[in-house]
Amino acid sequence: MVARRATVRDMRRSNRAVLLSKIYLDGPLSRHELTQLTALSPASVSTLVAEFLDEGIVEEAGSVESDGGRPRVLLQVAPTFGHVIGVDVGETRVTVELFDMSMAALAKADYPIERASLAPQTTVKHILDGIAAVSAQAGVDPGDILGVGVAVSGVVDSGDDGLVHAQTLGWDGVPLRSMLRAGTDIPIHIDNGAKTLGQAEMWFGAGRGVQHAVIALVGSGVGAAVVAGGASYRGSRSSAGEWGHTTIAYGGRQCRCGAKGCLEAYVGAEGILDRFRDANSGRVAEGIDEESAIGAIIAAAESSRTAEKVLTETVGYLGAGIATLVNLFNPERIVLGGWAGLALGSRWLPEIRAAAGEHALRRPFSQTEITLCQLGPDAVALGAATLPVAKLLSDGGVRAARGDLDPVRGPRVRLITA
Amino acid sequence: MVARRATVRDMRRSNRAVLLSKIYLDGPLSRHELTQLTALSPASVSTLVAEFLDEGIVEEAGSVESDGGRPRVLLQVAPTFGHVIGVDVGETRVTVELFDMSMAALAKADYPIERASLAPQTTVKHILDGIAAVSAQAGVDPGDILGVGVAVSGVVDSGDDGLVHAQTLGWDGVPLRSMLRAGTDIPIHIDNGAKTLGQAEMWFGAGRGVQHAVIALVGSGVGAAVVAGGASYRGSRSSAGEWGHTTIAYGGRQCRCGAKGCLEAYVGAEGILDRFRDANSGRVAEGIDEESAIGAIIAAAESSRTAEKVLTETVGYLGAGIATLVNLFNPERIVLGGWAGLALGSRWLPEIRAAAGEHALRRPFSQTEITLCQLGPDAVALGAATLPVAKLLSDGGVRAARGDLDPVRGPRVRLITA
DNA sequence: AGACTTATTTCATACCATAAACTCGAAGTG
DNA sequence: CACTTCGAGTTTATGGTATGAAATAAGTCT
């Protein structure tokens, strides 16, 4: 319904993209298997693979013995075809990490940040320094870097400036992409941290093999990455999936967003601590960070009735929140993550499932698995690094142009040589 | 990422679909305008339009005077190219309606139904009788009917049998499509009634011109039709958009679905009446249907503090429910409908907007319009009738084969003649 | 009547996926 | 060891496709 017009070149790019994605995500595969998986003819697979080999993006990876026929030659995306960088702009640090095409981490740089001094300029400097540092550290020519993916904890407009709106950082409309472009000509991709983590789980973690999933993240904040039909669901302005501020208890606890009764006010770390404080006559472990405090409450669940009660309630609220996702998005799988989500989930997953089942409609609930994230919170940078890879795959393996803005629209200018 | 392989024929079909959809949805348009709107070259537009004219699916519709050049010839989809039938299987009646391609209603048949006797067989008989009746009534050759769209109030599996699961009808896995196919060879399309109503609003009502929208329906039940990127969002098993049973008040009122605190238990017609009963010491108008009862409460809002209080609360809950849609789906527009939704909305839309604003995140809320449905509840059959039209458009104007199952997969068999 | 303007069509061209025929590399077979 | 069989991959001829450039159509304006 929204399909764009297609030219004969689009067809080529599209088929290259299909083929390359299969090789990357499900490889190593033989040409023969590829014909079956992509529905392309053997002739086309042969031609396209020959192009890929020629360009160096795909390489042979051994072969499979046959029982009486020519052996199959396996193909994979060449890990050394290029490198990508993933950046995680967190609230306490900027992490920059360099990967090869197989997403093996080759170098890492960390820039701790003074709370409340996360000026955009400082962040940009850290990112640019980090790019230089990890490139040097791994001995990679910057010209060999396909792209940089940046994950921020806020909403990222899809426009050209890469406008970032991040309440927790105090950013409102920071043109992060433009700012970075002034310091490097490597293509920049920016996205929300929850979405990049979701992307990482989809490719390499608990989301593998599924087309519709919601990665539900519970930490200090509460958010979700929605994947529909294999692609990130962004809504009209890329802010879809703001799960934490759905109303779960009308007229209930005050949330930091200003509203009352948000899910985050109940199952976010602060919400849990607040409720524990309320239930425990104001007494709560002081002087330690949120993560340790939550850990302490969880540890106390065996012995303390108060802790147990608060966490049981938390499980209930979380289940109801998950039920909302099930009812509205009808995913095949819900992947629970975030540090608090994992802490709760690794101990009470069956109870969370049961609570979700009580609040969700039977049919969609029975069609939804609920599992835990597999990659841990460091995967934000990994997920960010998948952004340039995803771009490369969807472009059919054609490197993005350097320095420039997005590719020229309209007819391509043809150079006339002699 | 999920793109299928493409052949040159796919390209043709895709471009035909793009062009035909534009002509249908935004026509009449000239060839020249079409080249700009579709990004196709003038040459291609010319060729494809010539094909359409030849096939009779598109016709000329006058021309536009020029100020000094050749006048543009306007094109539109020929209203008489074919006919479509829309069926609304409601809880009290089966409505069958016949339209031409311009969605002008040409004939209608109604089959009232005894409550609680909605056996699938009876329904099928009503539908088949209705098809015959409206065809005869309008003097349309059944062979000239492109397809029948059927709207049911339940979940419809996307599989080949058209399995319908409708709790309110007591249907669990009724193979409606297979059953209908035994009685007619006209292609059958089945979908959920909320989704067909949403489709009607998107094409002809309050959803025009928007790519991301949620049509929020409040009646006896509460549901939503989600449109993302111009297409219906279905989730993995077509049950996405079950808005009515999202938890809005944890631990709150008992809902007929079995859970507690569902939105439907507060803003659904029954929920409103129950809450009014509770607030009014058990007194409520008896012996009249739900719709009149709600109307009576709304009428009493001016004079009765109880009615006013209940409805103000309703507006609050509804706003919170809408906020959940805004936060999770980030649509451009929310269209409020359903008989109760319209009754509330036509009187308290500003208050509903305000309540939604209190519960939604500022940014996505500011990017979302909230409006009312324009078509009324009869549009369910109209929306159902758009299903075969949508199929025709996405196939680029190639009629679906009669009688058979879905088109053969794999290589087409070629007949060898002489 | 001629100049000009804008819409549409025609035609030569480049590009594409594909079927069918063919080659390649191994295991079996007498 | 020749020869067959089998399955994987490649080459080639072909028909289908959109497109740019040039031509044509159909008006207005002076």
mmCIF file of N, CA and C (backbone and C1' of nucleotides) in Angstrom, chain B residues 41-44 47, chain C residues 9-13, chain D residues 18-23:
data_model
loop_
_atom_site.group_PDB
_atom_site.id
_atom_site.type_symbol
_atom_site.label_atom_id
_atom_site.label_comp_id
_atom_site.label_asym_id
_atom_site.label_seq_id
_atom_site.Cartn_x
_atom_site.Cartn_y
_atom_site.Cartn_z
ATOM 1 N N SER B 41 8.508 7.435 -14.172
ATOM 2 C CA SER B 41 8.786 8.311 -15.315
ATOM 3 C C SER B 41 7.506 8.514 -16.124
ATOM 4 N N PRO B 42 7.424 9.621 -16.831
ATOM 5 C CA PRO B 42 6.253 9.852 -17.682
ATOM 6 C C PRO B 42 6.027 8.693 -18.646
ATOM 7 N N ALA B 43 7.097 8.142 -19.146
ATOM 8 C CA ALA B 43 6.964 7.039 -20.096
ATOM 9 C C ALA B 43 6.252 5.861 -19.449
ATOM 10 N N SER B 44 6.658 5.527 -18.228
ATOM 11 C CA SER B 44 6.044 4.378 -17.569
ATOM 12 C C SER B 44 4.597 4.654 -17.237
ATOM 13 N N THR B 47 2.555 4.201 -20.330
ATOM 14 C CA THR B 47 2.373 2.801 -20.705
ATOM 15 C C THR B 47 1.377 2.107 -19.777
ATOM 16 P P DT C 9 -0.637 9.283 -23.429
ATOM 17 O "O5'" DT C 9 0.437 9.138 -24.597
ATOM 18 C "C5'" DT C 9 0.211 9.780 -25.846
ATOM 19 C "C4'" DT C 9 1.341 9.461 -26.808
ATOM 20 C "C3'" DT C 9 1.738 7.990 -26.896
ATOM 21 O "O3'" DT C 9 1.825 7.670 -28.273
ATOM 22 C "C1'" DT C 9 3.656 9.310 -26.487
ATOM 23 P P DT C 10 2.101 6.147 -28.690
ATOM 24 O "O5'" DT C 10 3.592 6.233 -29.251
ATOM 25 C "C5'" DT C 10 3.971 7.362 -30.023
ATOM 26 C "C4'" DT C 10 5.434 7.242 -30.420
ATOM 27 C "C3'" DT C 10 5.951 5.818 -30.625
ATOM 28 O "O3'" DT C 10 6.788 5.819 -31.774
ATOM 29 C "C1'" DT C 10 7.280 6.913 -29.007
ATOM 30 P P DC C 11 7.263 4.453 -32.417
ATOM 31 O "O5'" DC C 11 8.813 4.432 -32.015
ATOM 32 C "C5'" DC C 11 9.554 5.648 -32.055
ATOM 33 C "C4'" DC C 11 10.951 5.411 -31.493
ATOM 34 C "C3'" DC C 11 11.433 3.964 -31.598
ATOM 35 O "O3'" DC C 11 12.814 3.982 -31.902
ATOM 36 C "C1'" DC C 11 11.520 4.638 -29.365
ATOM 37 P P DA C 12 13.500 2.676 -32.553
ATOM 38 O "O5'" DA C 12 14.986 2.820 -31.968
ATOM 39 C "C5'" DA C 12 15.564 4.121 -31.845
ATOM 40 C "C4'" DA C 12 16.526 4.134 -30.664
ATOM 41 C "C3'" DA C 12 17.455 2.929 -30.588
ATOM 42 O "O3'" DA C 12 18.738 3.390 -30.194
ATOM 43 C "C1'" DA C 12 16.168 3.053 -28.615
ATOM 44 P P DT C 13 19.903 2.314 -29.894
ATOM 45 O "O5'" DT C 13 19.822 2.137 -28.311
ATOM 46 C "C5'" DT C 13 19.767 3.314 -27.497
ATOM 47 C "C4'" DT C 13 19.852 2.911 -26.037
ATOM 48 C "C3'" DT C 13 20.733 1.707 -25.745
ATOM 49 O "O3'" DT C 13 21.675 2.070 -24.767
ATOM 50 C "C1'" DT C 13 18.651 1.473 -24.665
ATOM 51 P P DA D 18 7.737 -1.491 -15.516
ATOM 52 O "O5'" DA D 18 8.986 -0.515 -15.456
ATOM 53 C "C5'" DA D 18 9.773 -0.474 -14.283
ATOM 54 C "C4'" DA D 18 10.892 0.522 -14.478
ATOM 55 C "C3'" DA D 18 10.428 1.964 -14.648
ATOM 56 O "O3'" DA D 18 11.314 2.831 -13.949
ATOM 57 C "C1'" DA D 18 11.627 1.256 -16.580
ATOM 58 P P DT D 19 11.131 4.408 -14.043
ATOM 59 O "O5'" DT D 19 12.120 4.773 -15.231
ATOM 60 C "C5'" DT D 19 13.486 4.350 -15.155
ATOM 61 C "C4'" DT D 19 14.271 4.964 -16.291
ATOM 62 C "C3'" DT D 19 13.875 6.415 -16.574
ATOM 63 O "O3'" DT D 19 15.029 7.222 -16.650
ATOM 64 C "C1'" DT D 19 13.788 5.136 -18.556
ATOM 65 P P DG D 20 14.880 8.790 -16.364
ATOM 66 O "O5'" DG D 20 15.781 9.403 -17.527
ATOM 67 C "C5'" DG D 20 17.066 8.821 -17.811
ATOM 68 C "C4'" DG D 20 17.462 9.173 -19.227
ATOM 69 C "C3'" DG D 20 17.271 10.645 -19.585
ATOM 70 O "O3'" DG D 20 18.360 11.057 -20.414
ATOM 71 C "C1'" DG D 20 15.907 9.289 -21.007
ATOM 72 P P DA D 21 18.480 12.561 -20.886
ATOM 73 O "O5'" DA D 21 18.072 12.485 -22.414
ATOM 74 C "C5'" DA D 21 18.488 11.359 -23.196
ATOM 75 C "C4'" DA D 21 17.907 11.458 -24.591
ATOM 76 C "C3'" DA D 21 17.674 12.894 -25.073
ATOM 77 O "O3'" DA D 21 17.984 12.936 -26.460
ATOM 78 C "C1'" DA D 21 15.614 11.746 -25.056
ATOM 79 P P DA D 22 17.931 14.314 -27.266
ATOM 80 O "O5'" DA D 22 16.764 14.035 -28.301
ATOM 81 C "C5'" DA D 22 16.677 12.726 -28.901
ATOM 82 C "C4'" DA D 22 15.326 12.599 -29.562
ATOM 83 C "C3'" DA D 22 14.846 13.865 -30.280
ATOM 84 O "O3'" DA D 22 14.422 13.522 -31.587
ATOM 85 C "C1'" DA D 22 13.193 13.104 -28.768
ATOM 86 P P DA D 23 13.742 14.614 -32.541
ATOM 87 O "O5'" DA D 23 12.208 14.172 -32.487
ATOM 88 C "C5'" DA D 23 11.895 12.784 -32.645
ATOM 89 C "C4'" DA D 23 10.401 12.601 -32.454
ATOM 90 C "C3'" DA D 23 9.549 13.617 -33.241
ATOM 91 O "O3'" DA D 23 8.503 12.913 -33.886
ATOM 92 C "C1'" DA D 23 8.957 13.647 -30.959
#
